[in-house]
mmCIF file of C-alpha atoms and ligand atoms in Angstrom:
data_model
loop_
_atom_site.group_PDB
_atom_site.id
_atom_site.type_symbol
_atom_site.label_atom_id
_atom_site.label_comp_id
_atom_site.label_asym_id
_atom_site.label_seq_id
_atom_site.Cartn_x
_atom_site.Cartn_y
_atom_site.Cartn_z
ATOM 1 C CA MET A 234 3.745 25.555 -40.334
ATOM 2 C CA LYS A 235 6.352 27.697 -42.055
ATOM 3 C CA LEU A 236 6.518 29.999 -39.048
ATOM 4 C CA ARG A 237 7.058 27.068 -36.714
ATOM 5 C CA LEU A 238 9.875 25.780 -38.913
ATOM 6 C CA PHE A 239 11.426 29.244 -38.953
ATOM 7 C CA ILE A 240 11.247 29.501 -35.169
ATOM 8 C CA SER A 241 12.747 26.012 -34.814
ATOM 9 C CA LEU A 242 15.627 26.959 -37.114
ATOM 10 C CA LEU A 243 16.223 30.158 -35.164
ATOM 11 C CA PHE A 244 16.304 28.195 -31.933
ATOM 12 C CA LEU A 245 18.672 25.618 -33.423
ATOM 13 C CA ALA A 246 21.007 28.341 -34.730
ATOM 14 C CA GLY A 247 21.030 29.999 -31.314
ATOM 15 C CA THR A 248 21.798 26.736 -29.539
ATOM 16 C CA THR A 249 24.595 25.874 -31.954
ATOM 17 C CA GLN A 250 26.177 29.267 -31.473
ATOM 18 C CA LEU A 251 25.942 28.933 -27.699
ATOM 19 C CA GLN A 252 27.633 25.526 -27.805
ATOM 20 C CA ALA A 253 30.341 26.862 -30.110
ATOM 21 C CA GLN A 254 31.191 29.561 -27.567
ATOM 22 C CA ASN A 255 31.573 27.014 -24.808
ATOM 23 C CA ARG A 256 33.843 24.387 -26.283
ATOM 24 C CA PRO A 257 37.345 23.879 -24.781
ATOM 25 C CA GLU A 258 38.714 23.514 -28.352
ATOM 26 C CA ASP A 259 37.792 27.122 -29.143
ATOM 27 C CA THR A 260 40.658 28.424 -27.003
ATOM 28 C CA GLU A 261 43.274 25.837 -28.043
ATOM 29 C CA VAL A 262 46.179 27.058 -30.188
ATOM 30 C CA TRP A 263 48.260 24.379 -31.934
ATOM 31 C CA GLU A 264 50.834 26.478 -33.807
ATOM 32 C CA PRO A 265 53.592 27.584 -33.889
ATOM 33 C CA VAL A 266 55.231 24.750 -31.961
ATOM 34 C CA PRO A 267 58.060 26.218 -29.855
ATOM 35 C CA PRO A 268 61.519 24.849 -30.726
ATOM 36 C CA VAL A 269 62.913 22.169 -28.420
ATOM 37 C CA VAL A 270 65.997 23.241 -26.452
ATOM 38 C CA ASP A 271 68.088 20.768 -24.465
ATOM 39 C CA PRO A 272 68.805 22.563 -21.185
ATOM 40 C CA GLY A 273 71.423 19.991 -20.141
ATOM 41 C CA PRO A 274 71.176 17.846 -17.035
ATOM 42 C CA PHE A 275 69.884 19.196 -13.733
ATOM 43 C CA ALA A 276 72.872 20.874 -12.138
ATOM 44 C CA GLY A 277 71.738 21.192 -8.537
ATOM 45 C CA SER A 278 69.194 23.132 -6.521
ATOM 46 C CA PRO A 279 69.984 26.777 -5.869
ATOM 47 C CA ALA A 280 70.079 27.572 -2.141
ATOM 48 C CA PRO A 281 67.378 30.046 -1.132
ATOM 49 C CA PRO A 282 68.671 33.596 -0.626
ATOM 50 C CA ASP A 283 68.413 34.907 2.937
ATOM 51 C CA ASP A 284 65.458 37.197 2.171
ATOM 52 C CA ALA A 285 63.358 34.306 0.873
ATOM 53 C CA ILE A 286 60.350 32.717 2.551
ATOM 54 C CA ILE A 287 60.824 28.961 2.366
ATOM 55 C CA LEU A 288 57.602 27.332 1.166
ATOM 56 C CA PHE A 289 59.050 23.802 1.209
ATOM 57 C CA ASP A 290 62.385 22.810 2.712
ATOM 58 C CA GLY A 291 62.011 19.062 2.258
ATOM 59 C CA THR A 292 60.525 18.261 5.629
ATOM 60 C CA ASN A 293 56.848 19.261 5.888
ATOM 61 C CA LEU A 294 53.887 21.025 4.254
ATOM 62 C CA ASP A 295 53.232 23.437 7.144
ATOM 63 C CA GLU A 296 53.213 26.380 4.704
ATOM 64 C CA TRP A 297 50.431 24.733 2.654
ATOM 65 C CA ALA A 298 46.763 23.977 3.158
ATOM 66 C CA SER A 299 44.213 21.814 1.400
ATOM 67 C CA THR A 300 42.332 23.842 -1.193
ATOM 68 C CA ARG A 301 39.449 21.493 -0.493
ATOM 69 C CA GLY A 302 38.436 22.818 2.917
ATOM 70 C CA GLY A 303 41.546 24.613 4.178
ATOM 71 C CA GLY A 304 42.805 21.847 6.476
ATOM 72 C CA PRO A 305 46.302 20.363 6.322
ATOM 73 C CA ALA A 306 47.643 19.743 2.814
ATOM 74 C CA GLY A 307 47.094 16.051 2.201
ATOM 75 C CA TRP A 308 50.000 15.471 -0.177
ATOM 76 C CA GLU A 309 52.743 12.977 0.639
ATOM 77 C CA VAL A 310 56.142 14.113 1.943
ATOM 78 C CA GLU A 311 58.946 11.605 1.536
ATOM 79 C CA ASP A 312 62.722 11.741 0.995
ATOM 80 C CA GLY A 313 62.824 15.543 0.812
ATOM 81 C CA VAL A 314 60.097 15.893 -1.822
ATOM 82 C CA PHE A 315 56.320 15.998 -1.819
ATOM 83 C CA SER A 316 54.019 14.324 -4.278
ATOM 84 C CA VAL A 317 50.499 14.945 -5.475
ATOM 85 C CA VAL A 318 47.784 12.871 -3.808
ATOM 86 C CA GLN A 319 44.946 13.102 -6.302
ATOM 87 C CA ALA A 320 42.259 12.144 -3.808
ATOM 88 C CA ALA A 321 43.270 15.049 -1.544
ATOM 89 C CA GLY A 322 42.747 17.681 -4.249
ATOM 90 C CA GLY A 323 44.889 20.789 -4.782
ATOM 91 C CA ILE A 324 46.913 22.677 -2.185
ATOM 92 C CA HIS A 325 47.669 26.362 -1.608
ATOM 93 C CA THR A 326 50.021 28.491 0.451
ATOM 94 C CA ARG A 327 48.715 29.637 3.818
ATOM 95 C CA ARG A 328 50.360 33.012 3.126
ATOM 96 C CA GLN A 329 49.085 35.468 0.574
ATOM 97 C CA PHE A 330 51.305 37.371 -1.819
ATOM 98 C CA ARG A 331 51.181 40.256 -4.251
ATOM 99 C CA ASP A 332 54.362 40.619 -6.375
ATOM 100 C CA TYR A 333 57.146 38.077 -6.049
ATOM 101 C CA GLN A 334 59.970 35.981 -7.429
ATOM 102 C CA LEU A 335 59.380 32.250 -6.996
ATOM 103 C CA HIS A 336 61.636 29.222 -7.375
ATOM 104 C CA LEU A 337 60.015 25.794 -7.681
ATOM 105 C CA GLU A 338 61.281 22.365 -8.737
ATOM 106 C CA TRP A 339 58.988 19.699 -10.137
ATOM 107 C CA ARG A 340 59.339 16.214 -11.552
ATOM 108 C CA VAL A 341 57.179 14.170 -13.858
ATOM 109 C CA PRO A 342 57.581 10.577 -12.651
ATOM 110 C CA GLU A 343 59.286 7.888 -14.628
ATOM 111 C CA GLY A 344 56.550 5.631 -15.955
ATOM 112 C CA VAL A 345 54.165 8.563 -16.429
ATOM 113 C CA MET A 346 51.052 7.459 -18.275
ATOM 114 C CA GLY A 347 48.546 9.072 -20.628
ATOM 115 C CA SER A 348 49.049 11.591 -23.403
ATOM 116 C CA GLY A 349 48.345 15.215 -24.261
ATOM 117 C CA GLN A 350 46.867 17.095 -21.305
ATOM 118 C CA ALA A 351 46.399 13.852 -19.356
ATOM 119 C CA ARG A 352 50.134 13.209 -18.940
ATOM 120 C CA GLY A 353 51.831 14.633 -15.871
ATOM 121 C CA ASN A 354 49.452 17.580 -15.611
ATOM 122 C CA SER A 355 49.584 19.881 -12.612
ATOM 123 C CA GLY A 356 49.830 23.650 -12.541
ATOM 124 C CA LEU A 357 51.413 26.533 -10.726
ATOM 125 C CA PHE A 358 48.664 29.049 -10.059
ATOM 126 C CA MET A 359 50.529 32.273 -9.379
ATOM 127 C CA ALA A 360 47.472 33.768 -7.690
ATOM 128 C CA TRP A 361 44.413 31.784 -6.638
ATOM 129 C CA ASP A 362 40.947 32.969 -5.706
ATOM 130 C CA LEU A 363 39.922 30.591 -2.920
ATOM 131 C CA ALA A 364 36.287 31.666 -2.979
ATOM 132 C CA ARG A 365 35.858 31.232 -6.726
ATOM 133 C CA GLY A 366 38.300 28.366 -7.335
ATOM 134 C CA GLN A 367 40.014 30.170 -10.209
ATOM 135 C CA GLY A 368 43.444 31.665 -10.821
ATOM 136 C CA TYR A 369 46.382 32.406 -13.087
ATOM 137 C CA GLU A 370 48.149 29.217 -14.173
ATOM 138 C CA ILE A 371 51.538 28.449 -15.583
ATOM 139 C CA GLN A 372 51.077 24.949 -16.907
ATOM 140 C CA ILE A 373 52.979 22.029 -15.445
ATOM 141 C CA LEU A 374 52.833 19.053 -17.821
ATOM 142 C CA ASP A 375 55.025 16.413 -19.424
ATOM 143 C CA SER A 376 55.937 18.249 -22.631
ATOM 144 C CA TYR A 377 58.836 15.931 -23.439
ATOM 145 C CA GLU A 378 57.848 14.304 -26.726
ATOM 146 C CA ASN A 379 54.186 14.782 -25.826
ATOM 147 C CA SER A 380 52.253 17.083 -28.090
ATOM 148 C CA THR A 381 49.227 19.099 -27.065
ATOM 149 C CA TYR A 382 47.894 22.554 -27.869
ATOM 150 C CA VAL A 383 50.907 24.845 -27.486
ATOM 151 C CA ASN A 384 49.112 27.360 -25.287
ATOM 152 C CA GLY A 385 48.590 24.471 -22.867
ATOM 153 C CA MET A 386 52.075 22.915 -22.882
ATOM 154 C CA ALA A 387 54.556 23.166 -20.008
ATOM 155 C CA GLY A 388 55.529 26.797 -19.490
ATOM 156 C CA ALA A 389 52.422 28.250 -21.142
ATOM 157 C CA THR A 390 50.257 30.643 -19.225
ATOM 158 C CA TYR A 391 47.292 28.344 -19.687
ATOM 159 C CA LYS A 392 45.427 29.108 -22.922
ATOM 160 C CA GLN A 393 47.156 32.461 -23.160
ATOM 161 C CA SER A 394 50.892 32.859 -23.810
ATOM 162 C CA ILE A 395 52.871 30.127 -25.627
ATOM 163 C CA PRO A 396 56.379 29.528 -24.178
ATOM 164 C CA LEU A 397 59.237 30.879 -26.319
ATOM 165 C CA VAL A 398 60.927 27.443 -26.383
ATOM 166 C CA ASN A 399 60.449 23.932 -25.000
ATOM 167 C CA PRO A 400 63.352 23.143 -22.625
ATOM 168 C CA MET A 401 61.655 20.148 -20.964
ATOM 169 C CA ARG A 402 63.799 17.338 -19.558
ATOM 170 C CA PRO A 403 62.568 13.717 -19.835
ATOM 171 C CA PRO A 404 60.309 12.178 -17.162
ATOM 172 C CA GLY A 405 62.188 11.185 -14.021
ATOM 173 C CA GLN A 406 64.420 14.292 -14.124
ATOM 174 C CA TRP A 407 63.908 17.479 -12.139
ATOM 175 C CA GLN A 408 62.663 20.642 -13.825
ATOM 176 C CA THR A 409 62.828 24.182 -12.459
ATOM 177 C CA TYR A 410 60.547 27.181 -12.741
ATOM 178 C CA ASP A 411 61.724 30.645 -11.785
ATOM 179 C CA VAL A 412 58.837 33.047 -12.058
ATOM 180 C CA ILE A 413 58.464 36.779 -11.579
ATOM 181 C CA TRP A 414 54.814 37.623 -10.962
ATOM 182 C CA ARG A 415 53.502 41.146 -10.939
ATOM 183 C CA ALA A 416 49.923 41.057 -9.722
ATOM 184 C CA PRO A 417 47.234 42.988 -11.589
ATOM 185 C CA ARG A 418 46.235 46.350 -10.154
ATOM 186 C CA PHE A 419 42.643 47.351 -9.566
ATOM 187 C CA SER A 420 40.941 50.574 -8.577
ATOM 188 C CA ASP A 421 39.032 50.754 -5.301
ATOM 189 C CA GLY A 422 35.927 50.068 -7.361
ATOM 190 C CA GLY A 423 37.429 46.864 -8.764
ATOM 191 C CA GLU A 424 38.222 48.217 -12.224
ATOM 192 C CA LEU A 425 41.381 46.851 -13.871
ATOM 193 C CA LEU A 426 44.137 49.483 -13.891
ATOM 194 C CA GLU A 427 47.117 47.344 -14.956
ATOM 195 C CA PRO A 428 47.117 43.706 -16.103
ATOM 196 C CA ALA A 429 49.245 41.049 -14.408
ATOM 197 C CA ARG A 430 52.714 40.523 -15.870
ATOM 198 C CA VAL A 431 54.826 37.369 -15.895
ATOM 199 C CA THR A 432 58.426 36.580 -16.635
ATOM 200 C CA ALA A 433 59.409 32.921 -16.370
ATOM 201 C CA PHE A 434 62.488 30.736 -16.771
ATOM 202 C CA PHE A 435 62.094 26.991 -17.352
ATOM 203 C CA ASN A 436 65.246 25.005 -16.540
ATOM 204 C CA GLY A 437 67.096 28.324 -16.551
ATOM 205 C CA ILE A 438 65.843 29.278 -20.017
ATOM 206 C CA LEU A 439 63.598 32.259 -20.696
ATOM 207 C CA ILE A 440 60.121 31.113 -21.734
ATOM 208 C CA GLN A 441 57.888 34.087 -20.834
ATOM 209 C CA ASP A 442 59.289 37.579 -21.309
ATOM 210 C CA ASN A 443 57.320 40.061 -19.233
ATOM 211 C CA ILE A 444 54.060 39.035 -20.849
ATOM 212 C CA GLU A 445 50.774 40.703 -20.100
ATOM 213 C CA MET A 446 48.069 38.372 -18.826
ATOM 214 C CA GLU A 447 44.562 38.656 -20.243
ATOM 215 C CA GLY A 448 42.964 37.576 -16.974
ATOM 216 C CA GLU A 449 42.431 34.337 -15.124
ATOM 217 C CA THR A 450 43.243 31.208 -17.107
ATOM 218 C CA TYR A 451 40.219 29.094 -18.023
ATOM 219 C CA TYR A 452 39.725 25.672 -19.589
ATOM 220 C CA ILE A 453 36.603 26.959 -21.282
ATOM 221 C CA GLY A 454 35.894 30.523 -22.331
ATOM 222 C CA GLN A 455 37.765 33.790 -22.550
ATOM 223 C CA PRO A 456 40.013 35.071 -19.723
ATOM 224 C CA GLU A 457 38.572 37.589 -17.290
ATOM 225 C CA TYR A 458 39.875 39.672 -14.437
ATOM 226 C CA HIS A 459 38.383 39.560 -10.963
ATOM 227 C CA PRO A 460 39.777 42.076 -8.464
ATOM 228 C CA PHE A 461 42.055 41.048 -5.590
ATOM 229 C CA GLU A 462 44.875 42.555 -3.532
ATOM 230 C CA THR A 463 46.860 39.522 -2.421
ATOM 231 C CA ALA A 464 46.323 35.831 -3.060
ATOM 232 C CA PRO A 465 47.725 32.418 -2.179
ATOM 233 C CA ILE A 466 49.694 30.299 -4.642
ATOM 234 C CA HIS A 467 47.982 27.055 -5.645
ATOM 235 C CA LEU A 468 49.269 23.739 -6.985
ATOM 236 C CA GLN A 469 46.848 21.710 -9.060
ATOM 237 C CA ALA A 470 45.800 18.085 -8.614
ATOM 238 C CA HIS A 471 44.715 17.312 -12.162
ATOM 239 C CA GLY A 472 43.721 13.678 -11.703
ATOM 240 C CA ASP A 473 45.722 11.874 -14.395
ATOM 241 C CA PRO A 474 46.249 8.099 -14.298
ATOM 242 C CA GLY A 475 49.467 6.488 -13.052
ATOM 243 C CA PRO A 476 52.240 7.755 -10.759
ATOM 244 C CA THR A 477 52.018 11.414 -9.744
ATOM 245 C CA LEU A 478 54.224 14.489 -9.895
ATOM 246 C CA SER A 479 56.625 15.584 -7.182
ATOM 247 C CA PHE A 480 57.887 18.979 -6.010
ATOM 248 C CA ARG A 481 60.791 20.251 -3.910
ATOM 249 C CA ASN A 482 62.850 23.336 -3.002
ATOM 250 C CA ILE A 483 60.149 26.009 -3.218
ATOM 251 C CA TRP A 484 60.956 29.515 -2.064
ATOM 252 C CA ILE A 485 59.658 32.980 -2.692
ATOM 253 C CA ARG A 486 60.982 36.530 -2.466
ATOM 254 C CA GLU A 487 58.283 39.129 -1.952
ATOM 255 C CA LEU A 488 58.725 42.154 -4.199
ATOM 256 C CA ASP A 489 57.296 45.645 -4.163
ATOM 257 C CA LEU A 490 57.096 46.361 -7.885
HETATM 258 MG MG1 MG B 115 47.402 22.159 -15.376
#
């Protein structure tokens, strides 16, 4: 009887530990909260430089594919912008990239609903593994007077690096990301040689200063690296209630870092 109780307790302890390792909360960080900075009003889209590849010029999504099946991207293009269609799932670039500088504009709609992570959530995945459905995310979220774990707010590398400040404009206004991505380097055998590095500006303000990534960004569990050479860029359909996010003026400059 005593032995059976002991074995039961052992089993229970093991199960509890297993569950504790697999909770999303385990990788949430709530402090310190980055200071709010008012970046001023949106002052106009920068024209793409002449060495840039235009990923969206306001007219069509020819450069993008559905991440659910690889067919045409099923998001809606209207009035020079495109908007998330939740039912269509995420989208990714047809091209693959290694190191680059990216400009992207995004807008949380007026009348956005929900709170925390369920409020204007999308994501810029700087490299996306199509086969595994994982990647390296800079969070896109309404972080204007909307608190959440700070390693999951707008401008965070998701559940890794907290942004230096919070320069988010209110819903209905355009936001900009300018990102420098240096892909991780792997040996021929797939061993990590150098981690990925990210520098990012949010509404023109530095939020990530050449940070070292710990691996792919996960909702649950610790980051890990999986080897790749080049990868598409992915935009997330998160599935929040209410009106959806929009994007425009996306261009990329390939780098050889
Ligand atoms: Mg996201």
